[in-house]
Tab-separated table of C-alpha atoms in Angstrom:
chain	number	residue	atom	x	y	z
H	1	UNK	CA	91.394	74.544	-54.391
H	2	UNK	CA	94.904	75.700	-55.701
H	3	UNK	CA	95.772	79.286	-55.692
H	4	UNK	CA	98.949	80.103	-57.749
H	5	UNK	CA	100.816	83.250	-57.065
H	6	UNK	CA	102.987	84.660	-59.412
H	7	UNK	CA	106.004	86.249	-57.719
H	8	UNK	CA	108.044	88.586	-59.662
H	9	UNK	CA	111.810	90.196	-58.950
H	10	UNK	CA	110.678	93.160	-56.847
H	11	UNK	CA	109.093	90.120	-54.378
H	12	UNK	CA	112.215	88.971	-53.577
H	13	UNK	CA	113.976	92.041	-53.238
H	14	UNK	CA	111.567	93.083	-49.964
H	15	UNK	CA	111.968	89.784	-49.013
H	16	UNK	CA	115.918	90.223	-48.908
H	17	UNK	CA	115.196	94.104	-47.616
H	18	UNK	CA	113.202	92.716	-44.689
H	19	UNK	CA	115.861	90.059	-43.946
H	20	UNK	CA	118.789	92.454	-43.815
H	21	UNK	CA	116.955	95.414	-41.450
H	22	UNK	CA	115.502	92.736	-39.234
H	23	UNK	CA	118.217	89.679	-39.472
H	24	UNK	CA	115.392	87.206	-39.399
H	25	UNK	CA	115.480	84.870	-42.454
H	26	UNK	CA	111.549	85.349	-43.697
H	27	UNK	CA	112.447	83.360	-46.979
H	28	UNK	CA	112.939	80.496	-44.890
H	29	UNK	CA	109.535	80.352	-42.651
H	30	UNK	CA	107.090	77.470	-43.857
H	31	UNK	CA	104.127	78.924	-42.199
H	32	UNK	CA	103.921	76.098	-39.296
H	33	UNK	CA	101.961	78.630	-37.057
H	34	UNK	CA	104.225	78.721	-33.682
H	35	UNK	CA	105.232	82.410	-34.095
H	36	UNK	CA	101.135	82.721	-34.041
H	37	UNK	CA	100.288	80.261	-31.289
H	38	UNK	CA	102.757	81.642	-29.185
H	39	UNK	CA	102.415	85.399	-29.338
H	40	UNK	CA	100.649	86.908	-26.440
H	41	UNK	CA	99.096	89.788	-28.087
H	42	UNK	CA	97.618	88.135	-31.385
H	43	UNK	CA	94.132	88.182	-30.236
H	44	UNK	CA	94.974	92.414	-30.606
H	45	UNK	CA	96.200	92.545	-33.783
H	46	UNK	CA	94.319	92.500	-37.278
H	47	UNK	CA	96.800	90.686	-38.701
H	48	UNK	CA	98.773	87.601	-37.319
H	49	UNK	CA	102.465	87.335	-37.366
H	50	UNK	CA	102.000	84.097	-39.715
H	51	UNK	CA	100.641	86.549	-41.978
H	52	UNK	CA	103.010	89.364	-42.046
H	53	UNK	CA	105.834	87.039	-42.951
H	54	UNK	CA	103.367	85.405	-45.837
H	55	UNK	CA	102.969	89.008	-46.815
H	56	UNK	CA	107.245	89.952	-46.674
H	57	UNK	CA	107.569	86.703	-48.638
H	58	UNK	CA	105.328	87.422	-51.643
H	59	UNK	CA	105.979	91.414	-51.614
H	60	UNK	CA	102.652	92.446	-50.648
H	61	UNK	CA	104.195	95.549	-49.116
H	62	UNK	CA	100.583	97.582	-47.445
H	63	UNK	CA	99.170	93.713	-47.247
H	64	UNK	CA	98.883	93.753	-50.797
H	65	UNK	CA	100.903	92.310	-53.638
């Protein structure tokens, strides 16, 4: 099943916000899962990094879009 999600201006701009207080290029992540697999205290947290940068990319600022 296909989800699609609408992303409007304000998206973007925490996107770029994100990108210029951090320097890591979030717009640019494709979600293969390494940042996940390989961080040592995932098991702890309730969400995983995979899903904080799917978050930054679609502006769901509070996990929510």
């Amino acid at each position: 099943m296909k989800i699609k999600i609408s992303l409007n201006e304000s998206s973007a701009d925490f996107a770029k916000e994100v990108e210029e207080r951090s320097g890591i290029k979030v717009r640019e992540c494709y979600q293969c899962g390494k940042c996940t697999a390989g961080c040592p205290v995932a098991y702890e947290m309730d969400y995983m990094p995979n899903q904080i940068i799917r978050f930054v990319q679609i502006g769901a600022r509070n996990g929510r879009p």
